[in-house]
GROMACS .gro file of C-alpha atoms in nm:
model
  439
    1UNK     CA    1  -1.789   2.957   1.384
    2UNK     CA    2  -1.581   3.085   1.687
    3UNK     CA    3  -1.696   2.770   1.841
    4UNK     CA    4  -1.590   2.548   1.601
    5UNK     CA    5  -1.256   2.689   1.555
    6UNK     CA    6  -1.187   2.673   1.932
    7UNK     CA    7  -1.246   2.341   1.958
    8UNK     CA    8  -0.980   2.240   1.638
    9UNK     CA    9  -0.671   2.435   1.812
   10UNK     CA   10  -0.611   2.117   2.069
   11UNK     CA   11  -0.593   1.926   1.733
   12UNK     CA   12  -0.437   2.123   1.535
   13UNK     CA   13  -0.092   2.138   1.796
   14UNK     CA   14  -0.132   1.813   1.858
   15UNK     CA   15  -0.048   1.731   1.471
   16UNK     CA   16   0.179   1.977   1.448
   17UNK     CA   17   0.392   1.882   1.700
   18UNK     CA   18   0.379   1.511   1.615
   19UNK     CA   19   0.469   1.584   1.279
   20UNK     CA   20   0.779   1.790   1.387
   21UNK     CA   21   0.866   1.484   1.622
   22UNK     CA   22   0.889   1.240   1.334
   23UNK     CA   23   1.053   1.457   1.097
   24UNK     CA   24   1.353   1.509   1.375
   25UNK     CA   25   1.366   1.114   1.415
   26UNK     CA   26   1.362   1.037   1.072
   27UNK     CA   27   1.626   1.317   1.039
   28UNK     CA   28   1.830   1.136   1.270
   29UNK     CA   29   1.804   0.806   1.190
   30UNK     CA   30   1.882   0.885   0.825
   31UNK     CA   31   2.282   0.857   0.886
   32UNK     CA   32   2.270   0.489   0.986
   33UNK     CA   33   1.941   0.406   0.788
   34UNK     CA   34   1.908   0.517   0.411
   35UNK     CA   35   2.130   0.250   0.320
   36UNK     CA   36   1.912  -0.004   0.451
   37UNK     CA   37   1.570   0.206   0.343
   38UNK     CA   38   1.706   0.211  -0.042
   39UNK     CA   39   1.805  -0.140  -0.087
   40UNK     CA   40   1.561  -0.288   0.115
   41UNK     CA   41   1.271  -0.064  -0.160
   42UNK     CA   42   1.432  -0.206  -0.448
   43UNK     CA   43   1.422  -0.532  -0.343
   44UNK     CA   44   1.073  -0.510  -0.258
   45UNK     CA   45   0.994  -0.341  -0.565
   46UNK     CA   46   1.149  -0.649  -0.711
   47UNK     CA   47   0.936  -0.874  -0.542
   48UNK     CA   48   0.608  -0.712  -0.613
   49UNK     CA   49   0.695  -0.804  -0.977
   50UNK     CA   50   0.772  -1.117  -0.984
   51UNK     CA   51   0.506  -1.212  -0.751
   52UNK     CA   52   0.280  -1.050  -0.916
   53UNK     CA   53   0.332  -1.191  -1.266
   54UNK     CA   54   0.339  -1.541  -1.030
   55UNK     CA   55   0.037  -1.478  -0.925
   56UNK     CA   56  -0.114  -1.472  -1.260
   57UNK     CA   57   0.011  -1.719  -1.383
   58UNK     CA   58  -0.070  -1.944  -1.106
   59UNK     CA   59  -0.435  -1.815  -1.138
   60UNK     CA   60  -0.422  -1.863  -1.512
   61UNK     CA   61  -0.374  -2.251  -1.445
   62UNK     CA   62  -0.565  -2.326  -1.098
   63UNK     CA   63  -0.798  -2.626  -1.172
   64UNK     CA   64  -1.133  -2.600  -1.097
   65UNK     CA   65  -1.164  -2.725  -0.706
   66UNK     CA   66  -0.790  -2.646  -0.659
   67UNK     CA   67  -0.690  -2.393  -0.384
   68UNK     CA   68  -0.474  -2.136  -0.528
   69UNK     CA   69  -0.209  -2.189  -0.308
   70UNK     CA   70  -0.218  -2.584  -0.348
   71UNK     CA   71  -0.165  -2.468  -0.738
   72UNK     CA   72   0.078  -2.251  -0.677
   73UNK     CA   73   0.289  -2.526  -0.456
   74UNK     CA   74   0.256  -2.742  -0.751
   75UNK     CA   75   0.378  -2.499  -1.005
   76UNK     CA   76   0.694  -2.379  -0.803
   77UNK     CA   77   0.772  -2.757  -0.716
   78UNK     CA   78   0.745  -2.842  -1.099
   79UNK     CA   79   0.946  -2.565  -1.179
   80UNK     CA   80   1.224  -2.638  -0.932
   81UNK     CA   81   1.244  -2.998  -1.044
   82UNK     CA   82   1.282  -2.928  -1.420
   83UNK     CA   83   1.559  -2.676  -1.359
   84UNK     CA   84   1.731  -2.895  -1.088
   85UNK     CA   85   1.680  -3.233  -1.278
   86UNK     CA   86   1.980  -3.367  -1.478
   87UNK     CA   87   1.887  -3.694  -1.642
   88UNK     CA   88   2.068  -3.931  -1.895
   89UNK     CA   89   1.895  -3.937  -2.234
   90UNK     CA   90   1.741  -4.264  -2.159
   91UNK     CA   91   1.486  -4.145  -1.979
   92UNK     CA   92   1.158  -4.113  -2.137
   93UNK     CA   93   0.936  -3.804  -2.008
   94UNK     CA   94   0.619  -3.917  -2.236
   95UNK     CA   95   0.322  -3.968  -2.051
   96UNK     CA   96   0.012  -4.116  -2.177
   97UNK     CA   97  -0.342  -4.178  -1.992
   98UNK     CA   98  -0.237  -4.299  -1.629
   99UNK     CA   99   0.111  -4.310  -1.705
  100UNK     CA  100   0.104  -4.714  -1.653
  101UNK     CA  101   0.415  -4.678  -1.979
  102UNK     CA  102   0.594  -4.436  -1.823
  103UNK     CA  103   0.969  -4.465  -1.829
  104UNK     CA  104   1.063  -4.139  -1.714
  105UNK     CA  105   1.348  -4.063  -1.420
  106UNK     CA  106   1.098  -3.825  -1.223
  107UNK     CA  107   1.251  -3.871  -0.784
  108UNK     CA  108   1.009  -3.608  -0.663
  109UNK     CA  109   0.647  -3.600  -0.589
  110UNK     CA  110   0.382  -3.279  -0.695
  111UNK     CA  111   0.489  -3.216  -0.321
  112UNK     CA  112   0.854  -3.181  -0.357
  113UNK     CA  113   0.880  -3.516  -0.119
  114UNK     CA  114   1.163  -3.751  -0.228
  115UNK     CA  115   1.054  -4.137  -0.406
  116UNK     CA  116   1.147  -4.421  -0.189
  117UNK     CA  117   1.275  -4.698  -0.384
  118UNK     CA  118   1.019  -4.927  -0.448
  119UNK     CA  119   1.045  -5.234  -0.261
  120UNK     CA  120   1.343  -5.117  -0.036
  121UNK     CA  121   1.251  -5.037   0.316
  122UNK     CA  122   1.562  -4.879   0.460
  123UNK     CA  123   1.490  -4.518   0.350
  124UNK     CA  124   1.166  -4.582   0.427
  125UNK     CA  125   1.100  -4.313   0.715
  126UNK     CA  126   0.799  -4.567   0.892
  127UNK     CA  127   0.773  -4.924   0.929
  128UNK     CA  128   0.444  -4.862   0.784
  129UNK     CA  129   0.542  -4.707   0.478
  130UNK     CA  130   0.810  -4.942   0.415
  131UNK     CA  131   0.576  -5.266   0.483
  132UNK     CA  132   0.348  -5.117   0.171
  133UNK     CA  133   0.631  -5.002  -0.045
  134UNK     CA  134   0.782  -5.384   0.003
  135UNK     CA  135   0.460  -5.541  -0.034
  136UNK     CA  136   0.353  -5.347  -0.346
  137UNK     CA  137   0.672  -5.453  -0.481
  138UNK     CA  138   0.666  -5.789  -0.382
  139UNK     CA  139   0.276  -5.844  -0.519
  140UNK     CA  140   0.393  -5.663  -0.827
  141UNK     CA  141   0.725  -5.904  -0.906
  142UNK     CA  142   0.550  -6.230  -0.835
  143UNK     CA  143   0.278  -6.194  -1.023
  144UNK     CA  144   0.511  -6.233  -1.354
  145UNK     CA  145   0.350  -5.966  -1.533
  146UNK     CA  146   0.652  -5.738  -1.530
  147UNK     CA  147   0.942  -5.913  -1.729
  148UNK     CA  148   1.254  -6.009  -1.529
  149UNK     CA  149   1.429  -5.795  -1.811
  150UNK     CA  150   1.222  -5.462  -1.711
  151UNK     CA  151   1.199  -5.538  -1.392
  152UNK     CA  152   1.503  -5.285  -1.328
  153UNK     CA  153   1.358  -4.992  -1.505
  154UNK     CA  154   1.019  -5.040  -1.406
  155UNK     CA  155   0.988  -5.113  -1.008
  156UNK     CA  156   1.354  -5.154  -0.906
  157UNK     CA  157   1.413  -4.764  -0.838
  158UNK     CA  158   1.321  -4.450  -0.657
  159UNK     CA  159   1.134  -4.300  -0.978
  160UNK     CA  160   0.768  -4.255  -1.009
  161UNK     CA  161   0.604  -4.468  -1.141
  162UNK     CA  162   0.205  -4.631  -1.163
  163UNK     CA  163   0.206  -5.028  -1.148
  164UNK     CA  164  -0.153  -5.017  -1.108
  165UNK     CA  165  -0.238  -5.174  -1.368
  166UNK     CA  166  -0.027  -5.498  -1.239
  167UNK     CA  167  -0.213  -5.450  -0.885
  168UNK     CA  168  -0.479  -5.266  -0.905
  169UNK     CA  169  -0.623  -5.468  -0.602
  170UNK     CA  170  -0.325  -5.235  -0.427
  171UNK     CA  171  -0.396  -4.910  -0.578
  172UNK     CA  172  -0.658  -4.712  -0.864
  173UNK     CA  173  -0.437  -4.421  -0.915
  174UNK     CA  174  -0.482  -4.137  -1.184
  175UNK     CA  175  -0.165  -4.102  -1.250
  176UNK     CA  176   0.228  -4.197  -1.189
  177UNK     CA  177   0.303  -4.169  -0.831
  178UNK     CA  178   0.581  -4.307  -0.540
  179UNK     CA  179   0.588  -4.365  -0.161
  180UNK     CA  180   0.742  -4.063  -0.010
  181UNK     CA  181   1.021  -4.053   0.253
  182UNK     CA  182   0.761  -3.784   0.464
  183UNK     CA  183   0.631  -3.990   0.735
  184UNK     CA  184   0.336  -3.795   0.715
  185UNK     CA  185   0.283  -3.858   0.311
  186UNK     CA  186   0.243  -4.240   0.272
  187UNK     CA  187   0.253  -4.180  -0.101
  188UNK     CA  188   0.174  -3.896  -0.324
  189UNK     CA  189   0.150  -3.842  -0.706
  190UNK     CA  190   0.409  -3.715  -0.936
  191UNK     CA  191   0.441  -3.510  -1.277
  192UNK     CA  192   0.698  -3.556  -1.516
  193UNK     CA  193   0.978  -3.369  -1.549
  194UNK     CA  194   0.945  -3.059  -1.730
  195UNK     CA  195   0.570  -3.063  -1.672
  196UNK     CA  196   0.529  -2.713  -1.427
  197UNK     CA  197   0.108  -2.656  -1.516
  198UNK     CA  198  -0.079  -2.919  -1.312
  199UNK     CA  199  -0.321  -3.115  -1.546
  200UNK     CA  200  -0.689  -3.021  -1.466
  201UNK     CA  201  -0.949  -3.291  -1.605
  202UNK     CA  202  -1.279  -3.088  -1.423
  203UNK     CA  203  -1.180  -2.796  -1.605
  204UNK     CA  204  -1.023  -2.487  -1.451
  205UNK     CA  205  -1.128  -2.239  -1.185
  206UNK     CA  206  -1.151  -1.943  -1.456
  207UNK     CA  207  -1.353  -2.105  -1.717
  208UNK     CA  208  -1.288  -1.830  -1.974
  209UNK     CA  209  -0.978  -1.934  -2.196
  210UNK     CA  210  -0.964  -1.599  -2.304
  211UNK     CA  211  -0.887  -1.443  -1.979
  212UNK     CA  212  -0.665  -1.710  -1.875
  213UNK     CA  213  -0.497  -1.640  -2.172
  214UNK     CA  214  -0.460  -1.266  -2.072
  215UNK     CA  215  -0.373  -1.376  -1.705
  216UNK     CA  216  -0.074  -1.570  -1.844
  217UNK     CA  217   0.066  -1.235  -2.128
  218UNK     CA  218   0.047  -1.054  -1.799
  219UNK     CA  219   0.258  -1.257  -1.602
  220UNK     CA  220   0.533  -1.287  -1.880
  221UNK     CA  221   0.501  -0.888  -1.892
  222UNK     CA  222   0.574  -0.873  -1.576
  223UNK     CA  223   0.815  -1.098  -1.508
  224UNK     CA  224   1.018  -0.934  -1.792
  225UNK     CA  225   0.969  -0.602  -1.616
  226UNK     CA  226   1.108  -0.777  -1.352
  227UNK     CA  227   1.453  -0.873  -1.534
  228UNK     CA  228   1.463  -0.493  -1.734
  229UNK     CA  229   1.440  -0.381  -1.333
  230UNK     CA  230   1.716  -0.613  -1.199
  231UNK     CA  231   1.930  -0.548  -1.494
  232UNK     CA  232   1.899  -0.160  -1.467
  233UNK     CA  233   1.965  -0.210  -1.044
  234UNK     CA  234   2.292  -0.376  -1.142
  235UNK     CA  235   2.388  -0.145  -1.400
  236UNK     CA  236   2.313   0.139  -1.182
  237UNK     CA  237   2.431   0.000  -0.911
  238UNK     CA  238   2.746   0.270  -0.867
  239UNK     CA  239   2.494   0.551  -0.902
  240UNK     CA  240   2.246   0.422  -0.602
  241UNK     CA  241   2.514   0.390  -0.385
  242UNK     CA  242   2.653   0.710  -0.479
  243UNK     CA  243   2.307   0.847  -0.395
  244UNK     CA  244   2.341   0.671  -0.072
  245UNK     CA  245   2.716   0.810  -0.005
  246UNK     CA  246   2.537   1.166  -0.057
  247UNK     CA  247   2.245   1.144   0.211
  248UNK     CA  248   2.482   0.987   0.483
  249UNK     CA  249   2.723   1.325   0.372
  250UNK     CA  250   2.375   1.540   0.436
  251UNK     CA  251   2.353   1.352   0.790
  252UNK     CA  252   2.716   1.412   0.883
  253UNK     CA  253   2.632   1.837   0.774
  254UNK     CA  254   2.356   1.773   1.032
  255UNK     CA  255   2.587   1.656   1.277
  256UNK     CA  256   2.864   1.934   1.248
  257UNK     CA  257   2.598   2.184   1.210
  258UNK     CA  258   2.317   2.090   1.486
  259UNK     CA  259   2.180   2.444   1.467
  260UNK     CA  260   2.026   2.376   1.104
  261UNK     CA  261   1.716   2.165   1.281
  262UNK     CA  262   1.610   2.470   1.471
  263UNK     CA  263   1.541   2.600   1.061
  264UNK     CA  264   1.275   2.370   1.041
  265UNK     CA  265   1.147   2.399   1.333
  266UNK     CA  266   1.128   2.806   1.356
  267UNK     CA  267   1.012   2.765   1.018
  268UNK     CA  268   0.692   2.554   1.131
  269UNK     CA  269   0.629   2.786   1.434
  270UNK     CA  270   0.581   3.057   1.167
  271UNK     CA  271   0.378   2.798   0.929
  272UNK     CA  272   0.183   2.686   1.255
  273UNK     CA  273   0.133   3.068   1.360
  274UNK     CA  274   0.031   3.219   1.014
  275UNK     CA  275  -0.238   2.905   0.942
  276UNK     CA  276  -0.402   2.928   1.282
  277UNK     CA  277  -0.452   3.354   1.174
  278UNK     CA  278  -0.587   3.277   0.824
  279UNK     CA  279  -0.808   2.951   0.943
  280UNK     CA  280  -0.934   3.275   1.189
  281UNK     CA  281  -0.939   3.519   0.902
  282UNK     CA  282  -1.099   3.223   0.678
  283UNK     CA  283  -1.389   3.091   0.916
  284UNK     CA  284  -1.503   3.467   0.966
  285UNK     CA  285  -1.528   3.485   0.558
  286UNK     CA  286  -1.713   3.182   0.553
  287UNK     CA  287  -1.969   3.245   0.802
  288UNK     CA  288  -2.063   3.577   0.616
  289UNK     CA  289  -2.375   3.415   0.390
  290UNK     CA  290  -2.548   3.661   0.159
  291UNK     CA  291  -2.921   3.717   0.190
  292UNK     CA  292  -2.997   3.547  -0.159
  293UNK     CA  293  -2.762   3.264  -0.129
  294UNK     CA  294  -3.128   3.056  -0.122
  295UNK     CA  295  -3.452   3.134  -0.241
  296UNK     CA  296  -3.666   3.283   0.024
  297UNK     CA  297  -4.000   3.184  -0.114
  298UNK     CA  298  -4.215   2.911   0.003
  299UNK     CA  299  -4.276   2.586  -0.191
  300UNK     CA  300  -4.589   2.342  -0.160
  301UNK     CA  301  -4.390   2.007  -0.148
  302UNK     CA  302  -4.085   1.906  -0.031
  303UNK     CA  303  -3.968   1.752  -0.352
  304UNK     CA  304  -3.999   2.086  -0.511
  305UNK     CA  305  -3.791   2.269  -0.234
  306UNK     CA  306  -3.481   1.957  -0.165
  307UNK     CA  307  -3.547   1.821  -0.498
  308UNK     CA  308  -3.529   1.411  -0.580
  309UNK     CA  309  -3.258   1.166  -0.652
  310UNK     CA  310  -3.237   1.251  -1.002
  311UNK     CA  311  -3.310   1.691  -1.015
  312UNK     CA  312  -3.175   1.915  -0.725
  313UNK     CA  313  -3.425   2.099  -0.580
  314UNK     CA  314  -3.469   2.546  -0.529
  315UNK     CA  315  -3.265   2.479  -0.208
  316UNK     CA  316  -2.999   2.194  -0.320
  317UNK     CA  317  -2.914   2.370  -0.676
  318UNK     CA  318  -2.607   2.506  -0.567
  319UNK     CA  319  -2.272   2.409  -0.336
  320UNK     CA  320  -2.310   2.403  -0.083
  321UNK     CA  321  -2.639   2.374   0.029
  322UNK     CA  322  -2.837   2.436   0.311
  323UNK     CA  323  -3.155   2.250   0.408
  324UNK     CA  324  -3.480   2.240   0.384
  325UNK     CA  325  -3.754   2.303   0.685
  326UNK     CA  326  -4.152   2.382   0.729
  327UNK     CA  327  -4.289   2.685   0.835
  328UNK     CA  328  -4.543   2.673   1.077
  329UNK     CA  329  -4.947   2.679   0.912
  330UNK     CA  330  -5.001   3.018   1.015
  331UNK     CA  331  -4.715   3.166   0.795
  332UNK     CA  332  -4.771   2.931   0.511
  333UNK     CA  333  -4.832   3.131   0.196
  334UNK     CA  334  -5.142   3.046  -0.052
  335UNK     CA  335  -5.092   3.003  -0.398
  336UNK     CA  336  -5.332   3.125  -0.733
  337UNK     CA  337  -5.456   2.740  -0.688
  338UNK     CA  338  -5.548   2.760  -0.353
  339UNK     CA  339  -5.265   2.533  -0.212
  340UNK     CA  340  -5.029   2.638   0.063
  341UNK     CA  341  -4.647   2.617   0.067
  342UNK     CA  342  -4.535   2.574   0.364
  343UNK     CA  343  -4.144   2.455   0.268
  344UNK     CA  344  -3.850   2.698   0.320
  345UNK     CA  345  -3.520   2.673   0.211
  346UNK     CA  346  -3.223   2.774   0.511
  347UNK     CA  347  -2.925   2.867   0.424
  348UNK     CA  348  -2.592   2.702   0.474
  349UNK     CA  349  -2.388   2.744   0.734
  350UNK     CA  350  -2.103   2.877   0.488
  351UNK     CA  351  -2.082   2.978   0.178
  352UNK     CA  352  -1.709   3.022  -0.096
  353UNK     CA  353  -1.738   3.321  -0.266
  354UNK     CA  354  -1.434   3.575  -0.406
  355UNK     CA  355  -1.338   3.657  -0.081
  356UNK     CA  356  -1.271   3.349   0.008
  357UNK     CA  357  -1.059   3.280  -0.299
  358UNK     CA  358  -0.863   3.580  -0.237
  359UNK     CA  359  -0.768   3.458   0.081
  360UNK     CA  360  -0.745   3.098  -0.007
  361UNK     CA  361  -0.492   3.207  -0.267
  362UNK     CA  362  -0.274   3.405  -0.008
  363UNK     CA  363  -0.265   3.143   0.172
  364UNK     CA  364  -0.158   2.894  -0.052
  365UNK     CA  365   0.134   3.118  -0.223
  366UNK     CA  366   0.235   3.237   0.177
  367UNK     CA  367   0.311   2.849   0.211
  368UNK     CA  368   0.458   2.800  -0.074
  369UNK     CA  369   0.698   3.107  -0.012
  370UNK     CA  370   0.757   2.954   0.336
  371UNK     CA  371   0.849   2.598   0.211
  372UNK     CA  372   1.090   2.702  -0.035
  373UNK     CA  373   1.314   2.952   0.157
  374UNK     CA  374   1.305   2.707   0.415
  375UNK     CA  375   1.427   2.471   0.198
  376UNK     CA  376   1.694   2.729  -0.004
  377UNK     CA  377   1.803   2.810   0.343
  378UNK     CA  378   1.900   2.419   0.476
  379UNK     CA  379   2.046   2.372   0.085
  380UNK     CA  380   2.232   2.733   0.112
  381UNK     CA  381   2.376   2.629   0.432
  382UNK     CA  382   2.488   2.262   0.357
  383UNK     CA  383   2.653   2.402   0.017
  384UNK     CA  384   2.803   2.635   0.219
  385UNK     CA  385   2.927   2.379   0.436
  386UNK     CA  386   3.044   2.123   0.164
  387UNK     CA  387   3.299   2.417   0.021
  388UNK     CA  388   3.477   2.483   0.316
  389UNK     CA  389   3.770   2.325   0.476
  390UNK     CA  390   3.754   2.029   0.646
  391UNK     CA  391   3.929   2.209   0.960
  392UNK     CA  392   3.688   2.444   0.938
  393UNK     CA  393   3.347   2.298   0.923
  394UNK     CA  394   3.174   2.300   1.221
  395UNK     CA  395   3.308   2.689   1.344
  396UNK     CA  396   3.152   2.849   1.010
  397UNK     CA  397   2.834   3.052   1.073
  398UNK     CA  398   2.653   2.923   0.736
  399UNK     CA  399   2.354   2.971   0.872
  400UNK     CA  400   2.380   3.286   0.894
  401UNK     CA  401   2.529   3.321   0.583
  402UNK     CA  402   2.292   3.097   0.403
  403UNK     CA  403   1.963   3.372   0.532
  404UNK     CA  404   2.169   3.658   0.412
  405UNK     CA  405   2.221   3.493   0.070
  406UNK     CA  406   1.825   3.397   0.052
  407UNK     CA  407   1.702   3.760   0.198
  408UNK     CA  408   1.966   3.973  -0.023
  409UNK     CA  409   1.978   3.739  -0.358
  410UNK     CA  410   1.684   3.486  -0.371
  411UNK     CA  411   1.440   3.658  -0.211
  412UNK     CA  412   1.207   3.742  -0.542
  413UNK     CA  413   1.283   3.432  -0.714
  414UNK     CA  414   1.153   3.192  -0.430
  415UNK     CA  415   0.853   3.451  -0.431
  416UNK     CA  416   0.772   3.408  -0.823
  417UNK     CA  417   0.826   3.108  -0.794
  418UNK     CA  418   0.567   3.031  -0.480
  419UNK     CA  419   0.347   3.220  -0.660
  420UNK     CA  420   0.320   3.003  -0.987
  421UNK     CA  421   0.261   2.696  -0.784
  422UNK     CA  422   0.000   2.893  -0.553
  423UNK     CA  423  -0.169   2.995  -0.888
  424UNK     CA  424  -0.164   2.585  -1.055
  425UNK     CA  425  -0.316   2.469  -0.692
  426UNK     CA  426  -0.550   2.719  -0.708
  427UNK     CA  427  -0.657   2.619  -1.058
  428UNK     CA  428  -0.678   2.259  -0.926
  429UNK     CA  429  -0.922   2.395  -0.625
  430UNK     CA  430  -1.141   2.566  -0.830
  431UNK     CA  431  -1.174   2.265  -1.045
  432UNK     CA  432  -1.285   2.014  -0.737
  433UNK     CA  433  -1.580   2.348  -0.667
  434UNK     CA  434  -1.679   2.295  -0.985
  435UNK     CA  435  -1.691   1.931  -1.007
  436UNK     CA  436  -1.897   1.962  -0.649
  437UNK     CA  437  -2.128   2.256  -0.827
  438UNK     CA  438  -2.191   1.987  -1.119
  439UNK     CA  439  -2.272   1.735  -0.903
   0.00000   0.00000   0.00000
């Protein structure tokens, strides 16, 4: 065990002094960066919940076949539109089948690329695009079956629409649909305004309405924990950046009084001192392994000695164990039915008895003890600070007089109060021993 604990020191100051390293940055960065840190949480906070109740309800409608960002791009683009769109009641948003009827005043396609008018080159971003825009037009007029009088509403526009059905030597499309002014996106299919779900005719990717359904309540949950959130961040608004006003205060106490780091970091040189004598104190207690932690007869089969996956055997029955070896033939012992057991149980290399608690419970309430005047100190001192003059901060020992109010005042309620926590982890310890005894 002397071995063993050797070879952790190098580790153990190597963490130690890393973590008293980041704790003096973060210290020091504090001034210039909780406003940032606090504002920058709640906004992501934020985010997580409305993405989140996004995501479900872009799952709860992705068709099957559909990627689930392809459905979400369709979703936020058909929400966008309906809350942008402002059109005259004229417009008809009915569509039925392949929308060959449909009257609506939909510019955008599922893509969020703007309609070209039909039959109108000059937005046309490529001669190509504009040569099949103007000769779908053309093919469409001529062949009389639109009426002069519809003409207008029907091709004569930048709105989606699906003349298929007039040339369907042009075109077999599904639904209503425009050229595009993206020069990569000849043409591209549209929904009608208001319409946000895509329509899936395969089915959807979750086939089970039921959990779609759920998918869907969660979102809205969500999305209205979102607005309670964003209405309680404005509302509190005064308070968080009072909150903020008080830590930057705390970094400018830091900065008149420069001699408060060296409490935390005397206070870890005793922390750092005291564990490396109880993990000492602690391995020795361990190593000590009573004769009948195991049971020193022999056993004919393995399986009786380590047990199987389902019953522990003589030398696995308890936490922790040891292993399980084979004497040599000579020293086997013979049973009443002639068989020899050869199988021995060793014992482990440590073993948690009282002792160990005893110690384990020092050491938890001597770290508690050490944490909290540690921390009564720094808030002794910066109250200290706060009260006096402004002329005078900076040349006040409040250190000083922040120890002598902890040792002389505080003292035995830091200590009671250590030891109630010690005793609640310890409770919580003994628990996980059990839970490892039971397994």
């Amino acid at each position: 065990w002397v071995g063993d604990f050797q070879r952790s020191i190098p580790a153990f100051i190597i963490v130690t002094i890393m973590a008293f390293v980041t704790g003096f940055i973060y210290l020091v960065l504090l001034r210039f960066a909780v406003g940032i840190c606090v504002w920058l949480s709640i906004f992501v906070l934020l985010l997580i919940l409305v993405l989140g109740g996004a995501s479900c309800f872009v799952r709860s409608s992705q068709c099957a076949g559909a990627e689930f960002l392809e459905t979400g791009k369709q979703i936020g683009a058909g929400a966008l539109i309906a809350a942008s769109s402002s059109f005259s009641e004229s417009c008809d948003e009915k569509l039925d089948g392949k929308g060959y009827d449909y009257q609506g005043c939909q510019q955008y396609s599922k893509g969020l690329n703007k309609c070209i008018k039909w039959g109108d080159p000059s937005p046309s971003p490529s001669p190509i695009i504009a040569q099949l825009s103007l000769q779908f037009s053309k093919v469409s007029n001529d062949s009389g079956l639109i009426p002069e009088d519809e003409y207008d509403s029907r091709l004569n526009n930048a709105y989606c629409r699906n003349p298929c059905n007039i040339n369907a030597a042009a075109c077999d499309a599904k639904t209503i649909w425009c050229f595009t002014s993206n020069s990569e996106q000849a043409w591209e299919e549209c929904q009608p305004v208001g319409v946000i779900r895509p329509v899936c005719e395969n089915g959807y990717a979750i086939k089970n309405a039921e959990v779609r359904k759920v998918l869907e309540v969660c979102a809205y949950i969500l999305w209205a924990l979102a607005a309670l959130y964003l209405i309680a961040v404005i509302c509190l608004a005064s308070r968080i950046r009072l909150a903020i006003a008080i830590s930057k205060v705390a970094a400018i106490f830091m900065r008149q009084t420069p001699l408060i780091v060296l409490t935390p970091a005397i206070q870890s040189l005793i922390s750092c001192i005291w564990c490396l004598v109880w993990v000492l104190s602690a391995s020795f207690l361990l190593s000590q392994v009573p004769d009948d932690v195991v049971d020193r007869g022999a056993f004919v089969t393995y399986a009786e000695a380590y047990g199987t996956e389902d019953m522990p055997g003589k030398c696995t029955n308890s936490w922790p164990a040891g292993f399980v070896w084979k004497d040599d033939e000579t020293n086997c012992e013979q049973k009443d039915d002639g068989s020899y057991a050869c199988w021995r149980c060793a014992p482990p290399t440590y073993v948690l008895d009282w002792r160990f608690a005893v110690s384990f419970f020092v050491y938890l309430w001597n770290n508690a003890l050490m944490i909290a005047v540690g921390q009564f100190v720094v808030a002794a001192a910066c109250s200290c600070w706060f009260f006096t003059r402004n002329s005078e901060k900076g040349n006040t020992w409040v250190i000083r007089k922040a120890i002598f109010w902890t040792g002389r005042y505080h003292l035995g309620s830091l200590a009671f109060g250590s030891f109630i926590i010690a005793v609640l982890q310890l409770i919580r310890y003994i628990m996980m021993y059990f839970e490892q005894q039971a397994k």
